Coordinates of C-alpha atoms in Angstrom, one line a residue:
Chain S
X1 CA -59.9 63.1 39.8
X2 CA -58.6 60.7 37.1
X3 CA -56.1 62.0 34.6
X4 CA -57.1 59.4 32.1
X5 CA -59.6 60.6 29.5
X6 CA -62.6 58.7 28.3
X7 CA -61.0 58.2 24.9
X8 CA -57.8 56.8 26.4
X9 CA -59.8 54.4 28.6
X10 CA -61.8 53.2 25.6
X11 CA -58.6 52.4 23.8
X12 CA -57.2 50.6 26.8
X13 CA -60.5 48.5 27.3
X14 CA -60.5 47.6 23.6
X15 CA -56.9 46.4 23.8
X16 CA -57.5 44.3 26.9
X17 CA -60.8 42.8 25.9
X18 CA -60.3 41.3 22.4
X19 CA -64.1 41.1 22.1
X20 CA -63.9 44.9 22.0
X21 CA -67.0 47.0 21.9
X22 CA -69.4 44.2 22.2
X23 CA -69.1 44.8 26.0
X24 CA -70.2 48.5 25.5
X25 CA -68.6 51.9 25.2
X26 CA -67.4 54.1 28.0
X27 CA -69.3 57.4 27.8
X28 CA -68.1 59.2 30.9
X29 CA -66.0 58.9 34.0
X30 CA -65.0 60.9 37.0
X31 CA -64.2 60.7 40.7
X32 CA -65.2 57.2 41.7
X33 CA -67.7 56.7 38.9
X34 CA -68.0 55.6 35.3
X35 CA -70.8 55.3 32.8
X36 CA -71.1 53.0 29.8
X37 CA -73.6 52.4 27.0
X38 CA -74.4 49.0 25.4
X39 CA -75.8 49.4 21.9
X40 CA -78.2 46.4 21.8
X41 CA -78.0 44.2 18.8
X42 CA -78.8 40.6 17.9
X43 CA -75.7 39.3 19.7
X44 CA -77.1 40.3 23.1
X45 CA -80.6 39.1 22.6
X46 CA -82.4 36.2 24.2
X47 CA -85.8 34.6 23.4
X48 CA -88.5 37.3 23.7
X49 CA -86.1 40.0 22.5
X50 CA -84.7 40.7 25.9
X51 CA -81.0 41.3 26.5
X52 CA -79.2 38.3 27.8
X53 CA -78.1 38.2 31.5
X54 CA -74.5 37.6 30.6
X55 CA -74.4 40.7 28.4
X56 CA -75.5 42.8 31.3
X57 CA -73.0 41.1 33.7
X58 CA -70.3 41.9 31.2
X59 CA -71.4 45.5 30.9
X60 CA -71.4 45.8 34.7
X61 CA -68.0 44.2 35.0
X62 CA -66.3 46.4 32.5
X63 CA -68.0 49.5 33.9
X64 CA -66.6 48.8 37.4
X65 CA -63.2 48.0 35.8
X66 CA -63.2 51.4 34.1
X67 CA -64.3 53.3 37.2
X68 CA -61.6 51.5 39.3
X69 CA -58.8 52.0 36.8
X70 CA -59.9 55.7 36.6
X71 CA -59.0 55.9 40.3
X72 CA -55.9 53.7 40.7
X73 CA -54.4 54.0 37.2
X74 CA -54.2 51.5 34.4
X75 CA -53.5 48.4 36.5
X76 CA -54.4 45.6 34.1
X77 CA -54.1 42.8 36.7
X78 CA -57.1 43.9 38.8
X79 CA -59.5 41.0 38.7
X80 CA -63.1 40.5 39.7
X81 CA -63.4 38.2 42.8
X82 CA -67.2 38.6 43.4
X83 CA -70.1 39.7 41.4
X84 CA -73.7 39.7 42.6
X85 CA -76.5 40.7 40.2
X86 CA -80.2 41.1 40.6
X87 CA -82.3 41.2 37.4
X88 CA -85.4 43.3 38.1
X89 CA -87.2 44.5 35.0
X90 CA -87.1 43.7 31.3
X91 CA -85.2 46.3 29.3
X92 CA -87.2 48.5 26.9
X93 CA -87.0 47.0 23.5
X94 CA -85.1 49.0 20.9
X95 CA -83.2 51.1 23.5
X96 CA -79.6 51.0 24.4
X97 CA -78.6 50.0 27.9
X98 CA -76.8 52.5 30.1
X99 CA -74.8 51.5 33.1
X100 CA -73.6 53.7 36.0
X101 CA -70.9 52.5 38.4
X102 CA -70.3 54.2 41.8
X103 CA -67.3 52.9 43.7
X104 CA -68.1 52.4 47.4
X105 CA -64.6 51.5 48.6
X106 CA -61.1 51.6 47.0
X107 CA -58.8 50.0 49.6
X108 CA -55.3 48.7 49.2
X109 CA -56.3 45.2 48.4
X110 CA -60.0 45.3 47.6
X111 CA -62.4 47.6 45.8
X112 CA -66.2 47.4 45.9
X113 CA -68.6 49.2 43.7
X114 CA -72.2 49.0 42.5
X115 CA -73.6 49.3 39.0
X116 CA -77.2 50.2 38.0
X117 CA -78.3 49.3 34.5
X118 CA -81.3 51.0 32.9
X119 CA -82.7 51.3 29.4
X120 CA -81.7 54.7 28.0
X121 CA -84.0 57.5 29.1
X122 CA -85.9 55.2 31.6
X123 CA -86.0 55.5 35.3
X124 CA -86.8 51.9 36.0
X125 CA -83.8 49.8 37.0
X126 CA -83.2 46.8 34.8
X127 CA -80.4 45.2 36.9
X128 CA -78.3 46.1 39.9
X129 CA -74.8 44.7 40.5
X130 CA -72.3 44.8 43.3
X131 CA -68.7 43.8 42.5
X132 CA -65.5 43.3 44.3
X133 CA -62.1 43.6 42.6
X134 CA -58.9 42.3 44.0
X135 CA -56.1 44.8 43.4
X136 CA -52.6 43.3 43.0
X137 CA -50.2 44.3 45.7
X138 CA -47.1 44.9 43.5
X139 CA -48.3 47.9 41.6
Chain A
X1 CA -85.9 11.9 36.2
X2 CA -86.0 14.1 33.1
X3 CA -87.4 12.6 29.9
X4 CA -85.5 15.2 27.8
X5 CA -82.3 13.8 26.4
X6 CA -79.0 15.7 26.3
X7 CA -79.3 16.0 22.6
X8 CA -82.8 17.5 22.7
X9 CA -81.7 19.9 25.4
X10 CA -78.7 21.1 23.3
X11 CA -81.0 21.7 20.3
X12 CA -83.3 23.7 22.6
X13 CA -80.5 25.7 24.0
X14 CA -79.1 26.5 20.6
X15 CA -82.5 27.7 19.4
X16 CA -83.1 29.9 22.4
X17 CA -79.6 31.4 22.6
X18 CA -78.8 32.7 19.1
X19 CA -75.1 32.9 20.2
X20 CA -75.3 29.2 20.2
X21 CA -72.4 27.1 21.4
X22 CA -70.2 29.9 22.5
X23 CA -72.0 29.4 25.9
X24 CA -70.9 25.8 26.0
X25 CA -72.3 22.4 25.3
X26 CA -74.4 20.3 27.6
X27 CA -72.6 17.0 28.3
X28 CA -74.9 15.3 30.8
X29 CA -78.0 15.9 32.9
X30 CA -80.1 13.9 35.4
X31 CA -82.2 14.3 38.5
X32 CA -81.6 17.9 39.6
X33 CA -78.2 18.3 38.0
X34 CA -76.6 19.2 34.7
X35 CA -73.0 19.4 33.3
X36 CA -71.6 21.5 30.6
X37 CA -68.3 22.0 28.8
X38 CA -66.9 25.2 27.4
X39 CA -64.3 24.8 24.8
X40 CA -62.0 27.7 25.4
X41 CA -61.1 29.8 22.4
X42 CA -60.0 33.4 21.8
X43 CA -63.4 34.8 22.2
X44 CA -63.5 34.0 25.9
X45 CA -60.0 35.1 26.7
X46 CA -58.9 38.1 28.7
X47 CA -55.5 39.7 29.1
X48 CA -53.1 37.1 30.5
X49 CA -54.8 34.3 28.6
X50 CA -57.5 33.8 31.3
X51 CA -61.1 33.1 30.5
X52 CA -63.2 36.2 30.9
X53 CA -65.6 36.4 33.9
X54 CA -68.7 37.0 31.7
X55 CA -67.9 33.8 29.8
X56 CA -68.0 31.8 33.1
X57 CA -71.2 33.6 34.2
X58 CA -72.8 32.7 30.9
X59 CA -71.7 29.1 31.3
X60 CA -73.1 28.9 34.9
X61 CA -76.3 30.6 33.8
X62 CA -77.0 28.2 30.9
X63 CA -75.9 25.2 33.0
X64 CA -78.5 26.0 35.7
X65 CA -81.1 26.7 33.0
X66 CA -80.5 23.2 31.6
X67 CA -80.7 21.6 35.0
X68 CA -83.9 23.4 35.8
X69 CA -85.6 22.7 32.5
X70 CA -84.6 19.1 32.9
X71 CA -86.7 19.1 36.0
X72 CA -89.7 21.2 35.1
X73 CA -89.8 20.7 31.3
X74 CA -89.0 23.1 28.5
X75 CA -90.4 26.3 30.0
X76 CA -88.7 29.0 28.0
X77 CA -89.9 31.9 30.2
X78 CA -87.9 30.9 33.3
X79 CA -85.6 33.8 34.0
X80 CA -82.6 34.5 36.2
X81 CA -83.4 36.8 39.0
X82 CA -80.2 36.6 41.0
X83 CA -76.6 35.4 40.3
X84 CA -73.7 35.5 42.7
X85 CA -70.3 34.3 41.6
X86 CA -67.0 34.0 43.3
X87 CA -63.9 33.7 41.1
X88 CA -61.3 31.8 43.0
X89 CA -58.5 30.4 40.8
X90 CA -57.2 31.0 37.3
X91 CA -58.2 28.3 34.9
X92 CA -55.5 26.0 33.6
X93 CA -54.5 27.4 30.2
X94 CA -55.3 25.2 27.3
X95 CA -58.0 23.2 29.1
X96 CA -61.7 23.3 28.5
X97 CA -63.9 24.5 31.4
X98 CA -66.4 22.1 32.9
X99 CA -69.4 23.2 34.9
X100 CA -71.6 21.2 37.2
X101 CA -74.9 22.5 38.5
X102 CA -76.8 21.0 41.4
X103 CA -80.3 22.2 42.1
X104 CA -80.9 23.0 45.8
X105 CA -84.6 23.9 45.5
X106 CA -87.2 23.7 42.8
X107 CA -90.3 25.5 44.2
X108 CA -93.4 26.6 42.5
X109 CA -92.1 30.1 42.0
X110 CA -88.4 30.0 42.6
X111 CA -85.6 27.6 41.9
X112 CA -82.1 27.9 43.4
X113 CA -79.0 26.0 42.3
X114 CA -75.2 26.2 42.6
X115 CA -72.6 25.7 39.8
X116 CA -69.0 24.8 40.3
X117 CA -66.6 25.6 37.4
X118 CA -63.3 23.8 37.1
X119 CA -60.7 23.2 34.4
X120 CA -61.1 19.8 32.9
X121 CA -59.4 17.2 34.9
X122 CA -58.5 19.5 37.8
X123 CA -59.8 19.5 41.3
X124 CA -59.3 23.1 42.0
X125 CA -62.4 25.2 41.8
X126 CA -62.1 28.1 39.3
X127 CA -65.5 29.7 40.1
X128 CA -68.6 29.0 42.2
X129 CA -72.0 30.4 41.4
X130 CA -75.4 30.4 43.1
X131 CA -78.4 31.3 41.0
X132 CA -82.1 31.9 41.5
X133 CA -84.5 31.5 38.6
X134 CA -88.1 32.7 38.7
X135 CA -90.5 30.2 37.2
X136 CA -93.6 31.7 35.4
X137 CA -96.9 30.8 37.1
X138 CA -98.8 30.1 34.0
X139 CA -97.1 26.9 32.9
Chain F
X1 CA -96.9 57.3 50.2
X2 CA -97.3 55.0 53.2
X3 CA -100.1 55.6 55.6
X4 CA -98.4 53.8 58.4
X5 CA -96.5 56.1 60.8
X6 CA -93.0 55.4 62.1
X7 CA -94.5 54.8 65.5
X8 CA -96.9 52.3 64.3
X9 CA -94.2 50.5 62.3
X10 CA -92.0 50.3 65.4
X11 CA -94.8 48.8 67.4
X12 CA -95.4 46.2 64.6
X13 CA -91.7 45.4 64.3
X14 CA -91.4 44.9 68.1
X15 CA -94.4 42.6 68.2
X16 CA -93.1 40.5 65.3
X17 CA -89.5 40.3 66.4
X18 CA -89.5 39.2 70.0
X19 CA -85.9 40.2 70.3
X20 CA -87.3 43.7 70.0
X21 CA -85.1 46.7 69.7
X22 CA -81.8 45.0 69.6
X23 CA -82.3 44.9 65.9
X24 CA -82.5 48.7 65.9
X25 CA -85.2 51.4 65.8
X26 CA -87.0 52.8 62.8
X27 CA -86.3 56.5 62.6
X28 CA -87.9 57.5 59.3
X29 CA -89.8 56.0 56.3
X30 CA -91.4 57.3 53.1
X31 CA -92.0 56.4 49.5
X32 CA -89.8 53.3 48.9
X33 CA -87.3 54.1 51.7
X34 CA -86.8 53.6 55.4
X35 CA -84.1 54.5 57.9
X36 CA -83.1 52.8 61.1
X37 CA -80.6 53.4 63.9
X38 CA -78.8 50.7 65.9
X39 CA -77.6 52.0 69.3
X40 CA -74.4 50.0 69.6
X41 CA -73.9 48.2 72.9
X42 CA -71.9 45.2 74.1
X43 CA -74.3 42.7 72.6
X44 CA -73.3 43.7 69.1
X45 CA -69.6 43.8 69.6
X46 CA -66.9 41.5 68.3
X47 CA -63.2 41.3 69.2
X48 CA -61.6 44.7 68.6
X49 CA -64.7 46.6 69.5
X50 CA -66.2 46.3 66.1
X51 CA -69.9 45.6 65.5
X52 CA -70.6 42.0 64.6
X53 CA -71.5 41.2 61.0
X54 CA -74.7 39.4 62.0
X55 CA -75.9 42.6 63.9
X56 CA -75.5 44.5 60.7
X57 CA -77.2 41.9 58.6
X58 CA -80.1 41.9 61.0
X59 CA -80.2 45.7 60.9
X60 CA -80.3 45.6 57.0
X61 CA -82.9 42.9 57.0
X62 CA -85.3 44.7 59.3
X63 CA -84.7 48.0 57.5
X64 CA -85.7 46.5 54.1
X65 CA -88.7 44.8 55.8
X66 CA -89.9 48.2 57.2
X67 CA -89.4 49.9 53.8
X68 CA -91.3 47.1 52.0
X69 CA -94.2 47.0 54.5
X70 CA -94.4 50.7 54.3
X71 CA -95.2 50.2 50.5
X72 CA -97.4 47.1 50.5
X73 CA -99.0 47.3 54.0
X74 CA -98.4 45.1 57.1
X75 CA -98.0 41.8 55.3
X76 CA -96.2 39.7 58.0
X77 CA -95.5 36.8 55.7
X78 CA -93.1 38.5 53.4
X79 CA -89.8 36.6 53.8
X80 CA -86.2 37.2 52.8
X81 CA -85.1 34.9 50.0
X82 CA -81.7 36.4 49.3
X83 CA -79.3 38.7 51.1
X84 CA -75.9 39.8 49.9
X85 CA -73.7 42.0 52.1
X86 CA -70.3 43.5 51.6
X87 CA -68.4 44.7 54.6
X88 CA -66.2 47.6 53.7
X89 CA -65.0 49.7 56.6
X90 CA -64.9 49.3 60.4
X91 CA -67.6 51.4 62.1
X92 CA -66.4 54.3 64.2
X93 CA -66.2 53.2 67.8
X94 CA -68.7 54.9 70.1
X95 CA -71.1 55.9 67.3
X96 CA -74.5 54.4 66.5
X97 CA -75.0 52.7 63.2
X98 CA -77.5 54.2 60.7
X99 CA -79.1 52.2 57.9
X100 CA -80.8 53.6 54.8
X101 CA -82.9 51.3 52.6
X102 CA -84.0 52.2 49.1
X103 CA -86.4 49.8 47.3
X104 CA -85.4 49.2 43.7
X105 CA -88.3 47.0 42.7
X106 CA -91.6 46.1 44.3
X107 CA -93.2 43.5 42.1
X108 CA -96.2 41.2 42.6
X109 CA -94.0 38.4 43.8
X110 CA -90.5 39.8 44.5
X111 CA -89.2 43.0 46.0
X112 CA -85.5 44.1 45.8
X113 CA -83.8 46.8 47.8
X114 CA -80.4 47.9 48.9
X115 CA -79.3 49.1 52.3
X116 CA -76.3 51.3 53.1
X117 CA -74.9 51.2 56.7
X118 CA -72.8 54.0 58.0
X119 CA -71.6 55.2 61.4
X120 CA -73.7 58.2 62.4
X121 CA -72.4 61.4 61.0
X122 CA -69.9 59.7 58.8
X123 CA -69.8 59.5 55.0
X124 CA -67.8 56.3 54.7
X125 CA -69.9 53.2 54.0
X126 CA -69.5 50.5 56.6
X127 CA -71.5 47.8 54.8
X128 CA -73.8 47.6 51.7
X129 CA -76.5 45.0 51.4
X130 CA -78.9 44.0 48.6
X131 CA -82.0 41.9 49.6
X132 CA -84.8 40.1 47.9
X133 CA -88.1 39.5 49.7
X134 CA -90.7 37.1 48.5
X135 CA -94.2 38.5 48.8
X136 CA -97.0 36.0 49.5
X137 CA -99.6 35.8 46.7
X138 CA -102.7 35.6 48.9
X139 CA -102.7 39.0 50.3
Chain P
X1 CA -55.2 18.5 59.2
X2 CA -55.8 21.0 62.0
X3 CA -54.1 20.5 65.3
X4 CA -56.8 22.5 67.1
X5 CA -59.4 20.4 68.8
X6 CA -63.1 21.0 68.7
X7 CA -63.1 21.8 72.4
X8 CA -60.2 24.3 72.0
X9 CA -62.0 26.0 69.1
X10 CA -65.3 26.3 71.1
X11 CA -63.4 28.0 73.9
X12 CA -61.8 30.3 71.4
X13 CA -65.1 31.2 69.8
X14 CA -66.8 31.8 73.1
X15 CA -64.0 34.1 74.2
X16 CA -64.1 36.1 70.9
X17 CA -67.9 36.3 70.6
X18 CA -69.2 37.6 73.9
X19 CA -72.7 36.6 72.9
X20 CA -71.3 33.1 73.3
X21 CA -73.2 30.0 72.4
X22 CA -76.2 31.8 71.0
X23 CA -74.4 31.5 67.7
X24 CA -74.2 27.8 68.0
X25 CA -71.7 25.1 69.1
X26 CA -69.0 23.6 67.0
X27 CA -69.6 19.8 66.8
X28 CA -66.8 18.8 64.4
X29 CA -64.0 20.0 62.2
X30 CA -61.4 18.6 59.9
X31 CA -59.5 19.3 56.7
X32 CA -61.2 22.4 55.2
X33 CA -64.6 21.8 56.9
X34 CA -66.5 22.4 60.1
X35 CA -69.9 21.6 61.5
X36 CA -72.0 23.5 64.0
X37 CA -75.3 23.0 65.7
X38 CA -77.7 25.7 66.8
X39 CA -80.1 24.7 69.5
X40 CA -83.2 26.7 68.6
X41 CA -84.8 28.6 71.4
X42 CA -87.1 31.7 71.6
X43 CA -84.3 34.1 71.0
X44 CA -83.9 32.9 67.4
X45 CA -87.6 32.7 66.5
X46 CA -89.6 34.9 64.2
X47 CA -93.4 35.1 63.7
X48 CA -94.7 31.8 62.6
X49 CA -92.1 29.9 64.8
X50 CA -89.4 30.0 62.1
X51 CA -85.8 30.7 62.9
X52 CA -84.8 34.3 62.1
X53 CA -82.6 34.9 59.0
X54 CA -80.0 36.8 61.1
X55 CA -79.6 33.8 63.4
X56 CA -78.8 31.6 60.4
X57 CA -76.4 34.2 58.9
X58 CA -74.6 34.3 62.3
X59 CA -74.5 30.5 62.4
X60 CA -73.0 30.4 58.8
X61 CA -70.5 33.1 59.6
X62 CA -69.2 31.5 62.7
X63 CA -69.1 28.1 61.0
X64 CA -66.9 29.4 58.2
X65 CA -64.7 31.2 60.8
X66 CA -64.2 27.9 62.6
X67 CA -63.4 26.1 59.4
X68 CA -60.9 28.8 58.3
X69 CA -59.1 29.1 61.6
X70 CA -58.9 25.3 61.7
X71 CA -56.8 25.6 58.5
X72 CA -54.7 28.7 59.2
X73 CA -54.6 28.8 63.0
X74 CA -56.2 31.1 65.5
X75 CA -55.9 34.3 63.6
X76 CA -58.5 36.5 65.3
X77 CA -58.3 39.3 62.7
X78 CA -59.7 37.4 59.8
X79 CA -62.9 39.3 58.9
X80 CA -65.9 38.6 56.7
X81 CA -65.9 40.8 53.5
X82 CA -68.8 39.2 51.7
X83 CA -71.7 37.0 52.6
X84 CA -74.4 35.8 50.3
X85 CA -77.3 33.7 51.6
X86 CA -80.3 32.1 49.9
X87 CA -83.2 31.0 52.2
X88 CA -84.9 28.1 50.6
X89 CA -87.1 26.2 53.0
X90 CA -88.6 26.7 56.4
X91 CA -86.8 24.8 59.1
X92 CA -88.6 21.9 60.8
X93 CA -90.1 23.2 64.0
X94 CA -88.6 21.7 67.2
X95 CA -85.4 20.6 65.6
X96 CA -82.0 22.0 66.0
X97 CA -80.2 23.6 63.0
X98 CA -77.0 22.0 61.7
X99 CA -74.5 23.8 59.5
X100 CA -71.8 22.4 57.4
X101 CA -69.0 24.5 55.9
X102 CA -66.7 23.4 53.1
X103 CA -63.8 25.7 52.3
X104 CA -63.4 26.2 48.5
X105 CA -60.3 28.3 48.6
X106 CA -57.8 29.4 51.2
X107 CA -55.5 31.8 49.6
X108 CA -52.9 34.2 51.1
X109 CA -55.4 37.1 51.3
X110 CA -58.8 35.7 50.7
X111 CA -60.7 32.5 51.7
X112 CA -64.0 31.4 50.2
X113 CA -66.3 28.8 51.6
X114 CA -69.9 27.6 51.4
X115 CA -72.3 26.7 54.3
X116 CA -75.4 24.5 54.0
X117 CA -77.9 24.8 56.8
X118 CA -80.4 22.0 57.5
X119 CA -82.8 21.0 60.2
X120 CA -81.2 18.1 62.1
X121 CA -81.9 14.8 60.5
X122 CA -83.5 16.3 57.3
X123 CA -82.2 16.3 53.8
X124 CA -83.9 19.5 52.6
X125 CA -81.6 22.5 52.6
X126 CA -82.9 25.4 54.7
X127 CA -80.4 28.0 53.6
X128 CA -77.2 28.1 51.6
X129 CA -74.4 30.7 52.2
X130 CA -71.2 31.6 50.4
X131 CA -68.7 33.7 52.3
X132 CA -65.4 35.4 51.7
X133 CA -63.0 36.2 54.5
X134 CA -60.1 38.6 54.3
X135 CA -57.0 37.2 55.9
X136 CA -54.6 39.8 57.5
X137 CA -51.2 39.9 55.8
X138 CA -49.2 40.2 59.0
X139 CA -49.8 36.9 60.5

């Protein structure tokens, strides 16, 4: 179980991503998982009022990063090597997006996780992502 | 060969992505290809001075969108259904990123392309993306 | 809930894949899911006694196909358009592989699912796959 | 430039894949590339006479393996960690499949390449694959 609190992780994420909370806010984390929320505003919108794909990719990427660092500690040099995303359904307009990451593997060199993105309070999956992070050896 | 000029496409992209040029600028397009440039500034940077993954995903996504619309016309409802990206090398600091999209298939319902991202003037590939767009039937 | 039984689906799969059971055997199916088992023999092995990657891709592909046809009926022209697989852990030697597919979206034109592969009786994930199938319009 | 000949690599591949030539035959290799041919027979066919997806995934996987080992030497423990494939067009019936792998990165720990599959003598792309191999440290 991680000894880093949600508050501490949010501070760390904001320091390391100068764009700050536009990537979303960590709302929970635990053993091999993390959850984030993206308050949707104009900056994320595309034509038709839908959230842009890159906003969701960023949300998934940071959510996996938080889940991983919750497991291995605050190793800022972990980097994404692969991201695969399927966009499935339009988000509900006017609702925040919520992301849930489950880590599937945390090895010495590679970590793999998946992230489901939904509109808050909805069952339908908006997007699904699998990610691989490379973990630096010298930690 | 597309009858839309690079200037017209840039106007279209800026209208349809309210975040405008932070996704990059179209620099060329032709038969089944498009090229963009991302002037790197603080907004795209991550710890260590590297460009953030989501900035590159956005660049690849818009580059494919431009290449596709150059082929099928300005169909604003084409949407990304799948994006797969491999991050391979750190970009050169202080250099713009350039993206090149080649379309591999433009079918009635689906289009598939790949995008190579490099630092300007460098041979090394920074990231490689494959994307699928779904094309609306009623066009 | 599908009205096709597991036995009927196995007959259908064997008729449509002349290689027959070497892709595995359907062991269960229900609302938006299917499960298969791959009895591991020499044909699937790679150096070191591990199961070959393509054997697992085939298992995942057929498992998604079974889950999908359980939802939409026996539409033989549904075809895979995208498959993404992450290999995470070596299978346990001497154990069958089991695959579980959950469908995430079944639209008019595209269906998306994920498949987890494990060694029988083990919690550790051997491989994870996401797949997209294109569904023919004229059904 | 690799010092391993095409003939030597074919012997190596056949020894390490007991299923042997059903995965295809190496026809050429050089600096960061390899080419293979898959003589299509009944074993690879699906309903409608098309080549099965898993046969193409296997072809792409072995083609990347050959290209990589041509660069780093006969390191049998290199393993696929990620494979992403887009199926775009049906192969031409009665023609062999040809695969071309270009390596995009050969790092200390990870190698990334892409593989285009076509029917022999045809320009149209049947399938496109990107693959990541993990390279063992202790080589």
